[in-house]
């Protein structure tokens, strides 16, 4: 057999293996799955400039691991490929969360069970199966838990394009998705039929125009102004010039996704009930928001009980009470009481 025929045969075998891995991910319930080569970021200069401008706010841990983020092989030196997966946590056109007096809005991804657990449980199961079939190969799972530029690799793995709001957008599913993946030494390659998505933002600027804090410039978000950062990551008091703009968001913000035309309603809906809002009588039905007065009265035990199993447990008692106080003040101001 000539060398090129041998190479073609080897490529074919790698594609067969890659297809089998992708099919297994889909069978595990992931809405999207793909593979890409494990290679350094193509946007290193942009990432370095983002940190240099202080757009990460007080998230010093991001800056500390800044260089690691640029090359996933620094996380797993043996890695040759990345398996990237996505869950859809809300359907396109999802109408919640709505503004309601006395309730602080919560970003959709935190309405149900904690996505870190949901995604990593399946990634670990996949890793264990692959180790059993390919002893000696190396794997490392990630889901917001390793310095990996998840969106860039997701784009390379055919899961969508990165919009001007910096989120991954899939032409059929929209952007209400969460990412995870496995770094692996297995020689996986993108199968030839794996989709590649062009940028479909075009001349649209809806997310830039709608962002309450003006945090978005095309393809870049100033995290230090983003409500998600202000309510979830920042431990210090909210900067005075941004307090009113936070409105009634108490954990995260979905505005730049709500206005995106690629999240407009379609008939298909997310079907994983674990991402559905958790029913809780104390908070007037499904947990699309939190009762502000109740949160202000929470003890450490209340917080632990109410946020158990939720991504919202990232917010400390002090942070969630601060957010509730800000949301209440903004609702009163909007109602002309303050
Ligand atoms: S999450 Fe909210 S504050 Fe952050 S960039 Fe999007 S619209 Fe702006
Ligand atoms: S709102 Fe428009 S510009 Fe922003 S991400 Fe969606 S399509 Fe792109």
Coordinates of C-alpha atoms and ligand atoms in Angstrom, one line a residue:
X1 CA 0.0 0.0 0.0
X2 CA 1.4 3.5 -0.9
X3 CA 1.9 6.0 1.8
X4 CA -1.0 8.2 0.7
X5 CA -3.4 5.2 0.7
X6 CA -2.1 4.3 4.2
X7 CA -2.6 7.9 5.4
X8 CA -6.1 7.9 3.9
X9 CA -6.9 4.6 5.7
X10 CA -5.6 6.0 9.0
X11 CA -7.7 9.2 8.6
X12 CA -10.7 7.0 7.8
X13 CA -10.2 5.0 11.1
X14 CA -9.8 8.3 13.1
X15 CA -13.1 9.6 11.5
X16 CA -14.9 6.3 12.4
X17 CA -13.7 6.6 16.0
X18 CA -14.7 10.3 16.1
X19 CA -18.2 9.6 14.8
X20 CA -18.6 6.9 17.4
X21 CA -17.6 9.3 20.2
X22 CA -19.9 12.0 18.9
X23 CA -22.8 9.5 18.6
X24 CA -22.2 8.4 22.2
X25 CA -22.3 12.0 23.4
X26 CA -25.6 12.5 21.7
X27 CA -26.9 9.2 23.2
X28 CA -26.0 10.6 26.6
X29 CA -28.4 13.5 26.0
X30 CA -26.1 16.3 24.9
X31 CA -27.9 18.5 22.4
X32 CA -24.7 19.1 20.5
X33 CA -21.3 17.3 20.2
X34 CA -18.3 17.6 18.0
X35 CA -14.5 17.2 18.0
X36 CA -11.6 19.5 17.1
X37 CA -7.9 19.3 17.1
X38 CA -6.2 20.3 20.4
X39 CA -4.4 23.4 19.3
X40 CA -3.6 26.9 20.7
X41 CA -6.1 29.7 20.6
X42 CA -6.2 31.7 17.3
X43 CA -7.2 34.8 19.3
X44 CA -4.3 35.0 21.7
X45 CA -3.7 38.7 21.1
X46 CA -7.3 39.6 21.7
X47 CA -7.4 37.6 24.9
X48 CA -4.1 39.2 26.1
X49 CA -5.5 42.7 25.3
X50 CA -8.8 41.9 27.2
X51 CA -6.8 41.2 30.3
X52 CA -4.4 44.1 29.8
X53 CA -7.4 46.5 29.7
X54 CA -8.7 45.1 33.0
X55 CA -12.0 43.8 31.4
X56 CA -11.9 40.8 33.7
X57 CA -12.7 43.1 36.7
X58 CA -11.7 41.6 40.0
X59 CA -11.6 38.0 38.7
X60 CA -7.9 37.7 39.4
X61 CA -8.0 33.9 39.0
X62 CA -8.8 34.4 35.3
X63 CA -5.7 36.6 34.8
X64 CA -3.5 34.2 36.8
X65 CA -4.3 31.4 34.3
X66 CA -4.4 33.7 31.3
X67 CA -1.5 32.1 29.4
X68 CA -2.7 28.6 30.2
X69 CA -6.0 29.4 28.6
X70 CA -4.3 30.1 25.3
X71 CA -3.1 26.5 24.9
X72 CA -5.2 23.6 26.2
X73 CA -2.1 21.3 26.1
X74 CA -0.9 23.2 29.2
X75 CA -3.9 21.6 31.0
X76 CA -3.2 18.1 29.5
X77 CA 0.1 17.8 27.7
X78 CA -0.8 14.5 26.0
X79 CA -4.0 16.0 24.5
X80 CA -4.4 15.7 20.7
X81 CA -8.1 16.4 20.4
X82 CA -11.0 18.0 22.2
X83 CA -14.5 16.5 22.5
X84 CA -16.9 19.4 23.0
X85 CA -20.5 19.0 24.1
X86 CA -23.4 21.4 24.8
X87 CA -26.7 21.1 26.7
X88 CA -29.6 23.3 25.8
X89 CA -31.0 24.6 29.1
X90 CA -33.9 26.7 27.7
X91 CA -35.8 26.7 24.5
X92 CA -35.6 29.5 22.0
X93 CA -38.2 32.1 22.7
X94 CA -38.3 31.2 26.4
X95 CA -40.5 33.9 28.0
X96 CA -39.1 33.7 31.5
X97 CA -37.9 35.3 33.6
X98 CA -40.4 38.1 33.7
X99 CA -40.3 41.2 35.8
X100 CA -42.5 40.9 38.9
X101 CA -42.7 43.2 41.9
X102 CA -40.9 41.8 44.9
X103 CA -39.0 39.2 42.9
X104 CA -35.4 39.4 41.7
X105 CA -34.8 37.9 38.3
X106 CA -32.4 34.9 37.9
X107 CA -30.6 34.1 34.6
X108 CA -32.2 31.1 32.9
X109 CA -29.2 28.7 33.2
X110 CA -29.6 28.8 37.0
X111 CA -33.3 28.0 37.1
X112 CA -32.8 24.2 37.4
X113 CA -30.1 21.9 38.7
X114 CA -26.5 22.9 38.8
X115 CA -25.1 22.5 35.2
X116 CA -21.6 21.8 36.4
X117 CA -22.9 18.6 38.0
X118 CA -25.3 17.7 35.1
X119 CA -22.6 18.0 32.5
X120 CA -19.6 16.7 34.4
X121 CA -21.5 13.5 35.5
X122 CA -21.9 12.5 31.8
X123 CA -18.4 13.6 30.8
X124 CA -17.0 11.4 33.6
X125 CA -19.1 8.5 32.5
X126 CA -17.8 9.0 28.9
X127 CA -14.2 9.3 30.1
X128 CA -14.6 6.0 32.1
X129 CA -16.0 4.2 29.1
X130 CA -13.2 5.5 26.8
X131 CA -10.5 4.6 29.3
X132 CA -11.9 1.0 29.5
X133 CA -11.8 0.8 25.7
X134 CA -8.5 2.6 25.2
X135 CA -6.2 1.8 28.2
X136 CA -3.2 4.1 28.4
X137 CA -4.9 7.1 26.8
X138 CA -5.4 10.3 28.7
X139 CA -8.5 12.4 29.4
X140 CA -9.4 15.5 31.3
X141 CA -13.0 16.7 31.7
X142 CA -13.9 20.4 31.8
X143 CA -17.0 22.4 32.4
X144 CA -16.1 25.9 33.6
X145 CA -13.6 24.1 35.8
X146 CA -10.3 24.4 33.9
X147 CA -8.6 27.2 32.1
X148 CA -10.0 26.4 28.7
X149 CA -11.4 28.8 26.1
X150 CA -14.5 26.6 25.8
X151 CA -16.4 28.8 23.2
X152 CA -13.5 28.9 20.8
X153 CA -13.1 25.2 20.9
X154 CA -16.8 24.7 20.6
X155 CA -16.8 26.8 17.4
X156 CA -14.0 24.8 16.0
X157 CA -15.9 21.6 16.8
X158 CA -18.9 22.8 14.8
X159 CA -21.2 23.7 17.6
X160 CA -21.9 27.2 16.4
X161 CA -20.4 30.6 15.9
X162 CA -19.4 33.2 18.5
X163 CA -21.7 36.2 18.3
X164 CA -21.1 39.9 18.9
X165 CA -22.3 39.2 22.5
X166 CA -19.3 36.7 22.7
X167 CA -21.7 33.8 23.3
X168 CA -21.8 30.6 21.2
X169 CA -24.8 30.6 18.9
X170 CA -26.1 27.6 17.1
X171 CA -28.3 28.3 14.1
X172 CA -31.0 25.9 15.2
X173 CA -30.7 26.0 19.0
X174 CA -29.7 29.6 19.6
X175 CA -27.5 30.5 22.5
X176 CA -29.2 29.1 25.6
X177 CA -26.6 26.4 25.8
X178 CA -23.9 25.4 28.3
X179 CA -20.6 23.9 27.3
X180 CA -18.2 21.2 28.5
X181 CA -15.8 18.8 27.1
X182 CA -13.0 16.2 27.3
X183 CA -9.4 16.8 26.4
X184 CA -8.0 13.5 25.1
X185 CA -4.9 11.9 23.8
X186 CA -7.1 9.9 21.4
X187 CA -6.4 10.8 17.8
X188 CA -9.8 12.2 17.0
X189 CA -10.4 14.4 13.9
X190 CA -13.5 16.3 12.8
X191 CA -15.5 13.9 10.6
X192 CA -15.9 15.4 7.1
X193 CA -19.6 15.9 7.6
X194 CA -19.2 17.9 10.8
X195 CA -20.8 21.3 10.4
X196 CA -18.9 24.5 10.3
X197 CA -20.9 27.6 11.1
X198 CA -20.2 31.0 9.6
X199 CA -20.8 34.2 11.6
X200 CA -24.5 35.0 11.1
X201 CA -24.6 38.2 13.1
X202 CA -24.3 40.3 10.0
X203 CA -25.2 44.0 10.5
X204 CA -27.3 43.2 13.7
X205 CA -26.4 45.2 16.8
X206 CA -29.3 44.3 19.0
X207 CA -27.3 42.9 21.9
X208 CA -25.0 45.9 21.9
X209 CA -27.9 48.3 21.9
X210 CA -29.9 46.5 24.6
X211 CA -27.1 45.8 27.1
X212 CA -28.2 47.7 30.2
X213 CA -24.7 48.6 31.2
X214 CA -23.1 49.2 27.8
X215 CA -20.7 46.3 28.4
X216 CA -20.7 45.0 24.8
X217 CA -18.6 46.2 21.9
X218 CA -18.7 43.9 18.9
X219 CA -17.2 40.5 19.8
X220 CA -16.0 41.8 23.2
X221 CA -17.7 42.1 26.6
X222 CA -16.2 44.2 29.4
X223 CA -16.9 41.8 32.2
X224 CA -16.3 44.5 34.8
X225 CA -19.5 46.2 33.6
X226 CA -21.5 43.0 32.9
X227 CA -24.4 42.3 35.3
X228 CA -23.5 38.6 35.4
X229 CA -20.1 39.5 36.8
X230 CA -21.5 42.2 39.1
X231 CA -24.1 39.8 40.6
X232 CA -22.1 36.5 40.6
X233 CA -18.4 37.2 40.7
X234 CA -17.9 40.6 42.3
X235 CA -17.7 40.5 46.1
X236 CA -17.3 44.2 46.7
X237 CA -20.3 46.6 46.6
X238 CA -21.8 47.3 43.2
X239 CA -20.2 50.4 41.7
X240 CA -22.5 53.4 42.3
X241 CA -22.7 54.3 38.6
X242 CA -24.0 50.7 37.8
X243 CA -26.4 50.1 40.7
X244 CA -29.5 51.4 38.9
X245 CA -28.6 49.6 35.6
X246 CA -28.5 46.2 37.4
X247 CA -32.3 46.7 37.7
X248 CA -33.9 43.6 39.3
X249 CA -31.4 41.0 38.2
X250 CA -30.3 39.2 41.3
X251 CA -28.2 36.4 39.7
X252 CA -26.9 36.9 36.2
X253 CA -28.5 38.6 33.2
X254 CA -30.0 37.4 30.0
X255 CA -30.7 40.6 28.1
X256 CA -28.2 40.1 25.3
X257 CA -29.6 36.7 24.7
X258 CA -33.3 37.7 24.9
X259 CA -32.9 40.3 22.2
X260 CA -30.9 38.0 19.8
X261 CA -32.9 37.0 16.7
X262 CA -31.3 33.6 16.9
X263 CA -33.2 33.0 20.1
X264 CA -36.5 33.9 18.6
X265 CA -39.2 31.2 19.2
X266 CA -39.3 28.0 17.2
X267 CA -41.3 24.9 17.9
X268 CA -38.5 22.8 19.3
X269 CA -38.0 23.0 23.0
X270 CA -35.3 22.0 25.5
X271 CA -36.3 18.6 26.7
X272 CA -34.1 18.0 29.7
X273 CA -36.4 18.5 32.7
X274 CA -33.5 18.9 35.0
X275 CA -32.9 22.3 33.6
X276 CA -36.6 23.2 34.1
X277 CA -37.3 25.8 36.9
X278 CA -37.3 24.2 40.3
X279 CA -40.7 24.3 41.9
X280 CA -40.6 26.0 45.3
X281 CA -43.8 27.1 47.0
X282 CA -42.0 29.6 49.2
X283 CA -41.1 31.6 46.1
X284 CA -44.4 31.8 44.3
X285 CA -44.0 28.9 41.9
X286 CA -41.1 27.8 39.7
X287 CA -37.8 29.4 40.5
X288 CA -37.4 31.9 37.7
X289 CA -36.7 34.5 40.3
X290 CA -36.2 34.9 44.1
X291 CA -38.5 36.6 46.5
X292 CA -36.5 39.7 47.5
X293 CA -37.8 40.1 51.0
X294 CA -37.2 36.5 51.8
X295 CA -33.6 36.7 50.5
X296 CA -33.0 39.7 52.6
X297 CA -34.0 37.7 55.7
X298 CA -32.0 34.6 54.8
X299 CA -29.6 33.1 57.3
X300 CA -26.6 31.0 56.1
X301 CA -28.7 27.9 56.7
X302 CA -31.6 29.3 54.6
X303 CA -29.2 30.1 51.7
X304 CA -27.6 26.6 51.9
X305 CA -31.0 24.9 51.9
X306 CA -32.6 27.1 49.1
X307 CA -29.6 27.0 46.8
X308 CA -28.6 23.4 47.3
X309 CA -28.0 21.7 43.9
X310 CA -28.3 25.1 42.0
X311 CA -25.6 27.0 40.2
X312 CA -26.7 30.0 42.3
X313 CA -24.8 28.6 45.2
X314 CA -21.8 30.4 43.7
X315 CA -23.2 33.6 45.3
X316 CA -22.3 34.0 49.0
X317 CA -25.0 35.0 51.5
X318 CA -23.5 38.5 51.5
X319 CA -23.6 38.7 47.7
X320 CA -27.1 37.5 47.2
X321 CA -28.4 39.8 49.9
X322 CA -26.6 42.7 48.4
X323 CA -28.1 41.8 45.0
X324 CA -31.6 41.6 46.6
X325 CA -31.2 45.0 48.3
X326 CA -30.1 46.6 45.0
X327 CA -33.0 45.0 43.0
X328 CA -35.5 46.1 45.6
X329 CA -34.1 49.7 45.6
X330 CA -34.3 49.7 41.7
X331 CA -37.9 48.3 41.8
X332 CA -38.9 51.0 44.3
X333 CA -37.3 53.7 42.2
X334 CA -39.0 52.4 39.0
X335 CA -42.3 52.5 40.9
X336 CA -41.6 56.1 42.0
X337 CA -41.3 55.3 45.7
X338 CA -37.6 56.1 46.0
Ligands
LIG1 S1 -25.3 39.6 30.4 FE1 -26.4 41.6 30.5 S2 -25.0 43.1 31.3 FE2 -23.8 41.3 30.5 S3 -23.2 41.8 28.4 FE3 -25.2 40.6 28.4 S4 -26.8 42.2 28.4 FE4 -24.9 43.2 29.1
LIG2 S1 -28.1 40.1 18.9 FE1 -27.4 40.3 16.8 S2 -25.3 41.0 16.9 FE2 -25.9 40.2 18.9 S3 -25.2 38.1 19.0 FE3 -27.4 38.1 18.3 S4 -27.3 38.2 16.0 FE4 -25.2 38.7 16.8

